[in-house]
Coordinates of N, CA and C in Angstrom, one line a residue:
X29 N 0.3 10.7 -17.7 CA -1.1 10.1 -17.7 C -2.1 11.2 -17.8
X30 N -3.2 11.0 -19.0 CA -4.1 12.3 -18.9 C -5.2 11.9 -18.0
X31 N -5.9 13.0 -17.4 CA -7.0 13.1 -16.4 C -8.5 12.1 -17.4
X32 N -8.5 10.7 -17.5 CA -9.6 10.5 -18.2 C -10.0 9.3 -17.4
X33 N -11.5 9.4 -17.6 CA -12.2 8.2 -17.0 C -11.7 6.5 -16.9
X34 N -10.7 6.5 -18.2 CA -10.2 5.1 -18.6 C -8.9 5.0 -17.8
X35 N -8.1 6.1 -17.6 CA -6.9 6.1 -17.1 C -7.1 5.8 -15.5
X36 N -8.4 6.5 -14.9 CA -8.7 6.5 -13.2 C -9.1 4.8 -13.1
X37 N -9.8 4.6 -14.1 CA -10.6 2.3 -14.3 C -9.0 1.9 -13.9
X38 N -8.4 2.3 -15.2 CA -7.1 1.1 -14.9 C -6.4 1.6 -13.5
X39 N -5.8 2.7 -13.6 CA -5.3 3.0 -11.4 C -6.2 2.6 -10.7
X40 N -7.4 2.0 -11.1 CA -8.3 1.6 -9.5 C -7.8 -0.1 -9.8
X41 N -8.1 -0.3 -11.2 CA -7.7 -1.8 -11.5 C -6.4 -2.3 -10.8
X42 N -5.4 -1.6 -10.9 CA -3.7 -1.7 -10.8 C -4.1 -2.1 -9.3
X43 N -4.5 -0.8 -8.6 CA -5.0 -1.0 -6.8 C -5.3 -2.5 -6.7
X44 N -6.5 -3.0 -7.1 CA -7.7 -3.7 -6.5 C -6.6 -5.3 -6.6
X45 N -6.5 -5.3 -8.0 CA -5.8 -6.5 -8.2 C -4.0 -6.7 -7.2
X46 N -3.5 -5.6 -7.2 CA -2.2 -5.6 -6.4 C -2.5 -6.1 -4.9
X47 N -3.7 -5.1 -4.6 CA -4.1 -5.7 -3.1 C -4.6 -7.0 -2.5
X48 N -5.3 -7.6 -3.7 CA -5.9 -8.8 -3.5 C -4.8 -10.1 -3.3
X49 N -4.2 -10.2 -4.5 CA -2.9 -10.8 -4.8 C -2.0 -10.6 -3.1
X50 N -1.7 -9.0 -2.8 CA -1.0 -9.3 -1.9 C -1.5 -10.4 -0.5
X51 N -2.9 -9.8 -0.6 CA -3.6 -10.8 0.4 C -3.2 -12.5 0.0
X52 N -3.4 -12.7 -1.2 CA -3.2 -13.8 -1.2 C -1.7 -14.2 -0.7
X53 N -0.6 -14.2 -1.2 CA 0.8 -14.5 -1.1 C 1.1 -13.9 0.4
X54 N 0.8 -13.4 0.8 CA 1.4 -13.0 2.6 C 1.7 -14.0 3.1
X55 N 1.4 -15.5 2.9 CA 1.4 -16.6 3.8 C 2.7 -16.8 2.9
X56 N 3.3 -16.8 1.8 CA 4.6 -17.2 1.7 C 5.7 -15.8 1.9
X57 N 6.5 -16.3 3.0 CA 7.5 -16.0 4.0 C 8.8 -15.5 3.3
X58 N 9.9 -15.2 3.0 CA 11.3 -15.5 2.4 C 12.2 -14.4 3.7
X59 N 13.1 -15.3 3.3 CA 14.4 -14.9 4.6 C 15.3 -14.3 4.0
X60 N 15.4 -12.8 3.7 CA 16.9 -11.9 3.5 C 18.0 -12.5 4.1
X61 N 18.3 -13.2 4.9 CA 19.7 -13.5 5.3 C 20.5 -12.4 5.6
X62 N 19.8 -11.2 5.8 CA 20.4 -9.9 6.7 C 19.7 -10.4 8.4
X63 N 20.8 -10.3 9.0 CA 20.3 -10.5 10.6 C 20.1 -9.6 11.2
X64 N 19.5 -9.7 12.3 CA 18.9 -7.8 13.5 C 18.1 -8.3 14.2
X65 N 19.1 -8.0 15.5 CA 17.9 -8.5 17.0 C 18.8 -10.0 16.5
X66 N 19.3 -10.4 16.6 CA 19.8 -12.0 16.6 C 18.5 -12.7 15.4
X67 N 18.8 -12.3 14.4 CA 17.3 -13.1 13.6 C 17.5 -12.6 12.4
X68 N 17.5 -13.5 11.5 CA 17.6 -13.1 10.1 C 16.3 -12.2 9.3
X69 N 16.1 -11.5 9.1 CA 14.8 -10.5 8.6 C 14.3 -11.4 7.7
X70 N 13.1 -11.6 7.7 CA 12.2 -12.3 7.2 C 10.5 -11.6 7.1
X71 N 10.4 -11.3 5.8 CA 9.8 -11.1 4.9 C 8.6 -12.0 4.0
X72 N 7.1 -11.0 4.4 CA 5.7 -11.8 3.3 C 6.1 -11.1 1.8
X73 N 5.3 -12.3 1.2 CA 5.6 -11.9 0.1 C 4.7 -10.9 -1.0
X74 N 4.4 -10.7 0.1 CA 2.9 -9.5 -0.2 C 3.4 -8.2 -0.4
X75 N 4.8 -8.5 0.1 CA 5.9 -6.7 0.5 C 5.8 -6.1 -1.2
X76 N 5.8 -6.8 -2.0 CA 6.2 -6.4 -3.7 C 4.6 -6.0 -3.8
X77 N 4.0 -6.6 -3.8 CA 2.9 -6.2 -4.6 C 2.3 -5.2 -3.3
X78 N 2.2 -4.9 -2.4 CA 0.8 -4.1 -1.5 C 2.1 -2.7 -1.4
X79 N 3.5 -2.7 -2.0 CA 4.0 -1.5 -2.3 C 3.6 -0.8 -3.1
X80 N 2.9 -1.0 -4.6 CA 2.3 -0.8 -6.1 C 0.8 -0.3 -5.4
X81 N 0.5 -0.8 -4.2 CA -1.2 0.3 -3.7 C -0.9 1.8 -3.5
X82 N 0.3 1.7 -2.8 CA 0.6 3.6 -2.3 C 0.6 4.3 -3.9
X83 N 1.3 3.9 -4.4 CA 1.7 4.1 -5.7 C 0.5 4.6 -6.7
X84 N -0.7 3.4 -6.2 CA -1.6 4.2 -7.5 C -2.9 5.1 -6.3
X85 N -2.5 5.6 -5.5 CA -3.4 6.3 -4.7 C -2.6 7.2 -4.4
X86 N -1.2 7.5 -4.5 CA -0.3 8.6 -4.6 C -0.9 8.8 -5.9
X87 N -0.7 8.4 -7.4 CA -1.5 8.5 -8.8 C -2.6 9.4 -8.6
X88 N -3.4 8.7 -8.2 CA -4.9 9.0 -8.4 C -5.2 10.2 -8.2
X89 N -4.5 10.7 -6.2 CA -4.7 11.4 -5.6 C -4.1 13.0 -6.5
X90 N -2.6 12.9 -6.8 CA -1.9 13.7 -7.9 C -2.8 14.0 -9.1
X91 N -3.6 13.2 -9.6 CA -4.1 13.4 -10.9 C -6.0 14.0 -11.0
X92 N -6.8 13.4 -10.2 CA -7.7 13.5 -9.9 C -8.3 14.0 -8.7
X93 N -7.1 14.1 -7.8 CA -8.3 14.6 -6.3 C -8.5 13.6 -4.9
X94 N -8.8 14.2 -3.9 CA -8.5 13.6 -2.8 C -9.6 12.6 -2.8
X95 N -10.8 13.0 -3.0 CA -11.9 12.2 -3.0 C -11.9 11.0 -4.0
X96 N -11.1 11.2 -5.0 CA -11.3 9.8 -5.9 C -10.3 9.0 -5.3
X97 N -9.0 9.0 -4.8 CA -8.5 9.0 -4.0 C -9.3 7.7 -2.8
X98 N -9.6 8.7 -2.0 CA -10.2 7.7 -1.0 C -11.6 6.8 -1.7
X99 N -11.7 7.2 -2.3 CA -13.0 6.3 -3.1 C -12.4 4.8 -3.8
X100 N -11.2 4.6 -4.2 CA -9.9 3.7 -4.4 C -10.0 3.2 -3.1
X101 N -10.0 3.4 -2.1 CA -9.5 3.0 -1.1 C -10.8 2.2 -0.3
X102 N -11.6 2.9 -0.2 CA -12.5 2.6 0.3 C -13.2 0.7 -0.7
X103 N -13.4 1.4 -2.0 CA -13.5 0.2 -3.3 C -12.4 -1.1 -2.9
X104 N -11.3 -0.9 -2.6 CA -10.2 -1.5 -2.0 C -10.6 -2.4 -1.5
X105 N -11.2 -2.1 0.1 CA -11.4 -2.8 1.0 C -12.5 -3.8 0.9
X106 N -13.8 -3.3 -0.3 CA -15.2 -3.8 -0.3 C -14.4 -4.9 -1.4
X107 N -13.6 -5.1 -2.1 CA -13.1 -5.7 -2.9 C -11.9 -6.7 -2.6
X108 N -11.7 -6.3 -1.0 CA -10.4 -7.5 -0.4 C -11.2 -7.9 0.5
X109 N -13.1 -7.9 1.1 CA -13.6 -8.8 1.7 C -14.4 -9.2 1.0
X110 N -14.7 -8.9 -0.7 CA -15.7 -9.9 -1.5 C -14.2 -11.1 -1.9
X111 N -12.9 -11.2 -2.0 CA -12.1 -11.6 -2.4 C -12.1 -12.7 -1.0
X112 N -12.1 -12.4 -0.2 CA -11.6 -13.3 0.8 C -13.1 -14.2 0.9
X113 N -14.2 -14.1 1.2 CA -15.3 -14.8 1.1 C -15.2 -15.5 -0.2
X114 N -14.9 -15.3 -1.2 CA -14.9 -16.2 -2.4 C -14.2 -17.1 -1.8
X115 N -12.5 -16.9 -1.4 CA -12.0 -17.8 -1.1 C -11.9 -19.0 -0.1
X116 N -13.1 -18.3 1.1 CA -13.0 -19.2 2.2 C -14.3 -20.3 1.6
X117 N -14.9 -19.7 1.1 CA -16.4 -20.5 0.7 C -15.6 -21.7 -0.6
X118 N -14.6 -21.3 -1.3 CA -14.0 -22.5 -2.0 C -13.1 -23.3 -1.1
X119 N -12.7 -23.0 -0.5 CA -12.1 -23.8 0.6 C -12.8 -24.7 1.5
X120 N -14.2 -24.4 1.8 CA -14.5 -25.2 2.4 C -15.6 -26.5 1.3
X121 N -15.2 -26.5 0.2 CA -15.7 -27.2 -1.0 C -15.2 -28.9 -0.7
X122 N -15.3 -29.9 -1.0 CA -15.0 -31.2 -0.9 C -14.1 -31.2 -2.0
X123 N -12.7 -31.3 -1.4 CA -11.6 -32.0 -2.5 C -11.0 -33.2 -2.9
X124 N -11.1 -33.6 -4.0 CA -10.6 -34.9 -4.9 C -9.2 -35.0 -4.2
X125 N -8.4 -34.5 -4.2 CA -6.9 -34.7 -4.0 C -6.5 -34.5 -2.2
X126 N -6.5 -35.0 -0.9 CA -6.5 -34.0 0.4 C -5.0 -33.4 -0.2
X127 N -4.2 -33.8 -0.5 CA -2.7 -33.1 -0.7 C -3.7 -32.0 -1.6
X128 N -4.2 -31.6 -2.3 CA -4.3 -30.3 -2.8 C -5.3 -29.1 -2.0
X129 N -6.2 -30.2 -1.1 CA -6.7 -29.4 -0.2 C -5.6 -28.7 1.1
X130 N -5.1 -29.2 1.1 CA -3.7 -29.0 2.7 C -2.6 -28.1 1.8
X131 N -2.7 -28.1 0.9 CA -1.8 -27.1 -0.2 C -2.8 -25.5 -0.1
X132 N -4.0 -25.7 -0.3 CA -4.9 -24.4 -0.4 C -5.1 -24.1 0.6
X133 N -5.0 -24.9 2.0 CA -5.5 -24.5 3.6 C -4.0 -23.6 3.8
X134 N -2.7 -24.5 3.6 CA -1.7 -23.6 4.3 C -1.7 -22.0 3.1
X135 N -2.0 -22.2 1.9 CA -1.5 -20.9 1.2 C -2.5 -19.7 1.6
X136 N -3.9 -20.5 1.3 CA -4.9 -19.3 1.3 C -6.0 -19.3 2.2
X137 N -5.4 -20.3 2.9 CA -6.3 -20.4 4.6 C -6.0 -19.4 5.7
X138 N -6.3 -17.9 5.4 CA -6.3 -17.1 6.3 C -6.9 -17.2 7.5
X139 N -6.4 -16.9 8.7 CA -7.1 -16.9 10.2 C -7.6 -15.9 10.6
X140 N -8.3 -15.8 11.7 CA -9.3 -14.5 11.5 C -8.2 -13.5 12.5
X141 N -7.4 -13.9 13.0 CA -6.5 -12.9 13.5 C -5.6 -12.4 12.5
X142 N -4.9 -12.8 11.2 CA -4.2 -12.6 10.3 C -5.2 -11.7 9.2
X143 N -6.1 -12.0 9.3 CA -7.0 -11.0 8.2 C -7.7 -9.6 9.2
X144 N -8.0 -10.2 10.8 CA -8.2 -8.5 11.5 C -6.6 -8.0 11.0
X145 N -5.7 -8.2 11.4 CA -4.6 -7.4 11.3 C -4.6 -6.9 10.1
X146 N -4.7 -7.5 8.9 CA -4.5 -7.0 7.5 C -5.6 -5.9 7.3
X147 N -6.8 -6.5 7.7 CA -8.0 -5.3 7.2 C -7.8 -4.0 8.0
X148 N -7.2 -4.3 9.5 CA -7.0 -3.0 10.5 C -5.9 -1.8 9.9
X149 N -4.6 -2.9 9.3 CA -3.7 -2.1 8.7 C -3.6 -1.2 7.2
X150 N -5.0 -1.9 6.3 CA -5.0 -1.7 5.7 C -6.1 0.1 5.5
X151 N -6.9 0.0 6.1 CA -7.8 0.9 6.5 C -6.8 2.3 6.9
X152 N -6.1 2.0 8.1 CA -5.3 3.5 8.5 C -4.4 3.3 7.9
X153 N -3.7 3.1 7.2 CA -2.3 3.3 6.6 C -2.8 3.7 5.2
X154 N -3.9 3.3 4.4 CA -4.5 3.9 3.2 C -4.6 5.2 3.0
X155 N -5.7 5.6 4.8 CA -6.5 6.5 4.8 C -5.3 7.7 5.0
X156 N -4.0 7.1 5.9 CA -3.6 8.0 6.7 C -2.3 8.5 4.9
X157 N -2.5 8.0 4.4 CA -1.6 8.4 3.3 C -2.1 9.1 2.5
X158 N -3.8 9.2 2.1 CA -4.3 9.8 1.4 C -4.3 11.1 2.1
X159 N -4.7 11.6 3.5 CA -5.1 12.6 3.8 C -3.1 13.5 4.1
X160 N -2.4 12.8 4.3 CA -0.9 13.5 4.5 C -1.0 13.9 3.0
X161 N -0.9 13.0 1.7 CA -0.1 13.5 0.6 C -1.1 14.6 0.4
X162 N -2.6 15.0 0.7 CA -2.9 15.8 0.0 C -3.1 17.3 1.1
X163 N -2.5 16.9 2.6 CA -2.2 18.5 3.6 C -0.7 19.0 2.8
X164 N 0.0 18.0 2.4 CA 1.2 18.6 2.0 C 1.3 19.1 0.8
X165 N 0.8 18.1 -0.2 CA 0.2 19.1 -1.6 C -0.5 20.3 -1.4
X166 N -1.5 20.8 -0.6 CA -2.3 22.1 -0.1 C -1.1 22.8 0.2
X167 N 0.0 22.3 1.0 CA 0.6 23.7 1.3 C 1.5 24.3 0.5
X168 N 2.2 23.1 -0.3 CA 3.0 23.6 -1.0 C 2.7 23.8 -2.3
X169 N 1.8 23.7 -2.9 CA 1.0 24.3 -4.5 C 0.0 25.3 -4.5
X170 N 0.4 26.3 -5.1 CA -0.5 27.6 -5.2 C -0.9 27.3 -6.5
X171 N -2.4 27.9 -6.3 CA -3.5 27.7 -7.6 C -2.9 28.0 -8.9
X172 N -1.8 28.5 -8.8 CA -1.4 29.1 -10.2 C -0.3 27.6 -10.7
X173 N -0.2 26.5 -10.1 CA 0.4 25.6 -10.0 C 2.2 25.6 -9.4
X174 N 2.2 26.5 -8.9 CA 3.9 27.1 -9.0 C 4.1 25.9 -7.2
X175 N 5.2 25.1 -7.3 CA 5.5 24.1 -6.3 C 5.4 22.6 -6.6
X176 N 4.4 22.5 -7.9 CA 4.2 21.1 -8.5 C 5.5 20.2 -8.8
X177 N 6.5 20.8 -8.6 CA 7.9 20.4 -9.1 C 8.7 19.5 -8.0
X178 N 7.7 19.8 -6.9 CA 8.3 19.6 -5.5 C 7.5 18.1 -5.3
X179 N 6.5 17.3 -6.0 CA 5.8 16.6 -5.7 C 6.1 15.2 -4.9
X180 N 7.8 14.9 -5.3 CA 8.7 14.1 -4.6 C 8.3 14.1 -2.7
X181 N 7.9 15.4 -2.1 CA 7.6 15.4 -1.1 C 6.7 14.6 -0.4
X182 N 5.1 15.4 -1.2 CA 4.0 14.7 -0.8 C 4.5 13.2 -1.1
X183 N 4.7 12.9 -2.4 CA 4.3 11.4 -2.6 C 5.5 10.8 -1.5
X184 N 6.6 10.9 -1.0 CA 7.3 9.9 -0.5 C 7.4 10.1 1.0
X185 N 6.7 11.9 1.3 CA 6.0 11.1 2.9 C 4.9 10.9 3.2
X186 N 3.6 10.5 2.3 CA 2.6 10.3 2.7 C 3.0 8.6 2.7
X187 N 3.8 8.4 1.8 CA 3.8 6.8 1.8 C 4.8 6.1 2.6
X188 N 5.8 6.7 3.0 CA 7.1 6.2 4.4 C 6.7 6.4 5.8
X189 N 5.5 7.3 5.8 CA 5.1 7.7 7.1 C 3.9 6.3 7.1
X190 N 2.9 6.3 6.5 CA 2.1 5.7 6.3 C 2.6 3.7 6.3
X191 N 3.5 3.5 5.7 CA 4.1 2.4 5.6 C 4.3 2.2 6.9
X192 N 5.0 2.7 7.8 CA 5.0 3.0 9.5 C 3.8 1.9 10.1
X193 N 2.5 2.7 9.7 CA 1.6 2.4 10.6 C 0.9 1.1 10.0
X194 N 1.5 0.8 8.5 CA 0.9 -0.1 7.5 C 1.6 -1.6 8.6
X195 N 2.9 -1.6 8.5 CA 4.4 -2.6 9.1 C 3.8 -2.9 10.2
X196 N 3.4 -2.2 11.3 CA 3.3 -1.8 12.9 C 1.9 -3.1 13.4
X197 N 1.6 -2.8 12.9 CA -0.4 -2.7 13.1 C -0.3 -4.5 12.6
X198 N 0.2 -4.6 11.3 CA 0.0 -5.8 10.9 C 0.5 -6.7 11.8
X199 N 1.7 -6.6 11.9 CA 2.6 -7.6 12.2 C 2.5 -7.6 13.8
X200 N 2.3 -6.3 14.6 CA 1.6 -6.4 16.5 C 0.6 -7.3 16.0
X201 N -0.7 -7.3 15.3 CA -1.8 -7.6 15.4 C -1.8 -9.2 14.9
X202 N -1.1 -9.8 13.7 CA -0.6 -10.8 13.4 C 0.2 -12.0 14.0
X203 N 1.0 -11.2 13.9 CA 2.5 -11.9 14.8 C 2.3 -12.0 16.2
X204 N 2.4 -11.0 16.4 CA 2.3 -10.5 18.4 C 1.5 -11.1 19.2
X205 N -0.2 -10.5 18.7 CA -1.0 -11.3 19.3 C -1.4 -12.8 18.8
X206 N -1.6 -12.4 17.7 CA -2.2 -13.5 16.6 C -1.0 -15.1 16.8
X207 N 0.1 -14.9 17.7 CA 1.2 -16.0 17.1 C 1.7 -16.0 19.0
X208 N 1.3 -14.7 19.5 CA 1.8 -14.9 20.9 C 3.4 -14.2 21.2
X209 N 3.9 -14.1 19.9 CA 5.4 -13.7 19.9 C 5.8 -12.2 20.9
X210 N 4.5 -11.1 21.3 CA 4.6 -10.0 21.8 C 4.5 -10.6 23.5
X211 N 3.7 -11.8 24.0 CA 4.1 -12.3 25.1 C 5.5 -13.0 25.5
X212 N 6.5 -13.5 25.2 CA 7.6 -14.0 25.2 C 8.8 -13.4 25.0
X213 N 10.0 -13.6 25.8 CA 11.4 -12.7 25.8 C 11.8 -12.8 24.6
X214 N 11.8 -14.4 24.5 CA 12.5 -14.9 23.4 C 12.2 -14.5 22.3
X215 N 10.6 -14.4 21.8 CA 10.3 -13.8 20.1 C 10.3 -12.7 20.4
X216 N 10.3 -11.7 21.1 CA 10.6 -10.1 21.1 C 11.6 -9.7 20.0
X217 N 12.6 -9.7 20.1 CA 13.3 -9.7 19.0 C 13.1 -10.1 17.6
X218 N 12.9 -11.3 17.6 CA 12.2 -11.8 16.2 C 10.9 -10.8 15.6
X219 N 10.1 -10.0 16.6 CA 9.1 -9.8 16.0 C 9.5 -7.9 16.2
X220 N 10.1 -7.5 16.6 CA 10.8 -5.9 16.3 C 11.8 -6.0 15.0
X221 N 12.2 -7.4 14.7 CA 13.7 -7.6 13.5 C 11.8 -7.3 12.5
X222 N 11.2 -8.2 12.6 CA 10.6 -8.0 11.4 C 9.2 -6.8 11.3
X223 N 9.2 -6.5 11.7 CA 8.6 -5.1 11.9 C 10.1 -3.9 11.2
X224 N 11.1 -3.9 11.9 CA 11.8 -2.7 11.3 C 12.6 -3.2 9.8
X225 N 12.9 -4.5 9.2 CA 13.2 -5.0 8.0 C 12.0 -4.7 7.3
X226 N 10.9 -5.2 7.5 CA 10.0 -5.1 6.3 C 10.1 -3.4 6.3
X227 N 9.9 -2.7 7.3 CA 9.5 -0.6 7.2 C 10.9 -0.5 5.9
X228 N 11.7 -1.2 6.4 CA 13.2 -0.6 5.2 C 13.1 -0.9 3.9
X229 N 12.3 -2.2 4.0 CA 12.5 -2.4 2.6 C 11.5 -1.7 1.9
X230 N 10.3 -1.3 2.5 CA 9.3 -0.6 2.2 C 9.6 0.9 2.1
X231 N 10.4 1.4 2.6 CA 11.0 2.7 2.7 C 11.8 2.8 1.8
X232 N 12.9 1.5 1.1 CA 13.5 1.5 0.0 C 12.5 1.8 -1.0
X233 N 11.4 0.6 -1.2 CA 10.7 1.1 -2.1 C 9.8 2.4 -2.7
X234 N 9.6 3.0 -1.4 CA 8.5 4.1 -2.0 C 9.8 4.9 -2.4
X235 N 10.8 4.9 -1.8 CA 11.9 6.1 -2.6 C 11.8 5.8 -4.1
X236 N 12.1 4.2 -4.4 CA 12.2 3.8 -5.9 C 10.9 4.0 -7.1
X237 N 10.0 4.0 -5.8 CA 9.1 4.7 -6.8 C 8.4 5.7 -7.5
X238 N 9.4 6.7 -6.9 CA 9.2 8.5 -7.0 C 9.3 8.6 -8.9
X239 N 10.5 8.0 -9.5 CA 10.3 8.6 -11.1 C 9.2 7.9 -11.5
X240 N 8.6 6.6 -11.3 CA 7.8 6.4 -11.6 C 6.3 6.9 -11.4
X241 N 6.7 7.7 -10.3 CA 5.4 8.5 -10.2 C 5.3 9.8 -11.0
X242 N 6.4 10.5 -10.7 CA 6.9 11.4 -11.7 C 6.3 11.6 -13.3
X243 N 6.5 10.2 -13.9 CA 6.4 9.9 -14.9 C 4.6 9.9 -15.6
X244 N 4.2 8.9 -14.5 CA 2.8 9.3 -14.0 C 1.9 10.5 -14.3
X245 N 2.1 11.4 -14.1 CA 2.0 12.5 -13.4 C 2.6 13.7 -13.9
X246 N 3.6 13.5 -14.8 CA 3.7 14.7 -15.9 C 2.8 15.7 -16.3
X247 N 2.0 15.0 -17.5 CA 1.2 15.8 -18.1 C -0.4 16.2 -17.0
X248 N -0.3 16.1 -15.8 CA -1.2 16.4 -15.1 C -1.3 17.7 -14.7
X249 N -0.2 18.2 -14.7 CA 0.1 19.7 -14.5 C 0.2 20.6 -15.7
X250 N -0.1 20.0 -16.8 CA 0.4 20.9 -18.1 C -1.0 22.2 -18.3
X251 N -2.0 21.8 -17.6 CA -3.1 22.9 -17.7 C -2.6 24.4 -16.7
X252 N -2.5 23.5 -15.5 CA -1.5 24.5 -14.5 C -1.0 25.3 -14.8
X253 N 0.5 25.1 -15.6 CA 0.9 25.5 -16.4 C 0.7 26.5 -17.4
X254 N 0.2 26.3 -18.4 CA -0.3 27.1 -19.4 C -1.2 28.9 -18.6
X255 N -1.8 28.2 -17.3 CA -3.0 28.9 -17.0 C -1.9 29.9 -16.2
X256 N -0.8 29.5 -15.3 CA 0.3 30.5 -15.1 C 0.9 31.0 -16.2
X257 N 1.5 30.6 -17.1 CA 1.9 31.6 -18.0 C 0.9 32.7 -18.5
X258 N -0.1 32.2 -18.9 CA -1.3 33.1 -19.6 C -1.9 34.2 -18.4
X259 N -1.3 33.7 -17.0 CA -1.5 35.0 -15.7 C -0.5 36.1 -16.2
X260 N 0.8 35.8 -16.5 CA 2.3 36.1 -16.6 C 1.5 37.3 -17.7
X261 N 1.3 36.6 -18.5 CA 1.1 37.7 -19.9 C 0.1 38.8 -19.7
X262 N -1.2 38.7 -19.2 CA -2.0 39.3 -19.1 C -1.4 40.8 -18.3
X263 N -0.7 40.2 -17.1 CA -0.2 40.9 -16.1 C 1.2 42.1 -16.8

């Protein structure tokens, strides 16, 4: 992907729209039928799409810089609370059908505990990925570009460490308090099964999405490059 103004629109677009969407669909559930802690791991369906955010802020950050980077991020957020006010303000509209109103309450009737957790988790688990992938890019890329080869690093622990506190945050803040499950013997388990199932499958994912970053992110270094060799020759 080359460093141009149109390429950074669409990686903020890919962001804004992936994050939004995920907001939306969290309320629909699905059960892996893998068990842990006596409880079948059970999974929002937000997990597919709010994995595709690390992804283009690992991009951004690789291709343009830390600050455009968090500037994604920050746009993010001003863009998942103009999304959610659209939403609640149609929801509270008079509907012709109540079965289609009681269809849009359960899907897209967020509660103000389910949306602090989202916005709380979303905030440090962004921030805390942007600033890891780019201490670890600092250390391991000298200006002459020589280490760029290694980028598998940054990108898959800024986003497995970060996914950590993305899993954590939500689901204490959601589930725990927001559902009461962190006060009771009995959902303890239920709500550690789904806290460490979703981190795996999330931890699957950012692995899976290394060539595609890769891919990404090729010709980003080709200046690098050239500007080492042409050191090489002079020298």
């Amino acid at each position: 992907m080359k460093k141009t103004n149109r390429n950074l629109m669409l990686c903020a677009m890919i962001f804004v729209v992936s994050l939004v969407v995920a907001n939306m669909v969290t309320a629909k559930t699905f059960t892996t039928g893998i068990p842990l802690f006596g409880h079948d791991i059970i999974l929002p369906g937000a997990v597919f799409c709010y994995a595709l955010t690390f992804l283009m802020t690992d991009v951004v950050g690789e291709i343009w810089g830390k600050r455009e980077a968090q500037t994604v991020v920050l746009c993010g957020f001003v863009c998942q609370v103009f999304a959610l006010i659209l939403v609640l303000f149609t929801q509270t509209l008079p509907a012709v059908n109540p079965d289609m109103q009681h269809a849009y309450d359960m899907l897209l009737g967020q509660n103000a505990v389910f949306v602090l957790g989202s916005m709380t988790a979303y905030l440090l688990s962004q921030s805390w990925d942007v600033v890891i992938f780019h201490k670890l890019r600092n250390h391991f890329v000298s200006n002459t570009g020589e280490g760029v080869a290694k980028r598998w690093i940054w990108n898959n622990a800024s986003t497995m460490t970060s996914q950590i506190i993305d899993t954590a945050v939500f689901i204490i803040i959601s589930f725990g308090f927001g559902m009461g499950w962190i006060f009771h013997l009995e959902t303890l388990p239920q709500l550690g099964g789904m806290i460490v199932g979703q981190y795996l499958l999330k931890f699957v994912l950012a692995a899976l999405d290394t060539p595609v970053f890769y891919f990404l992110t090729r010709r980003s270094h080709a200046g690098l490059q050239v500007g080492k060799q042409a050191s090489v020759l002079d020298a």
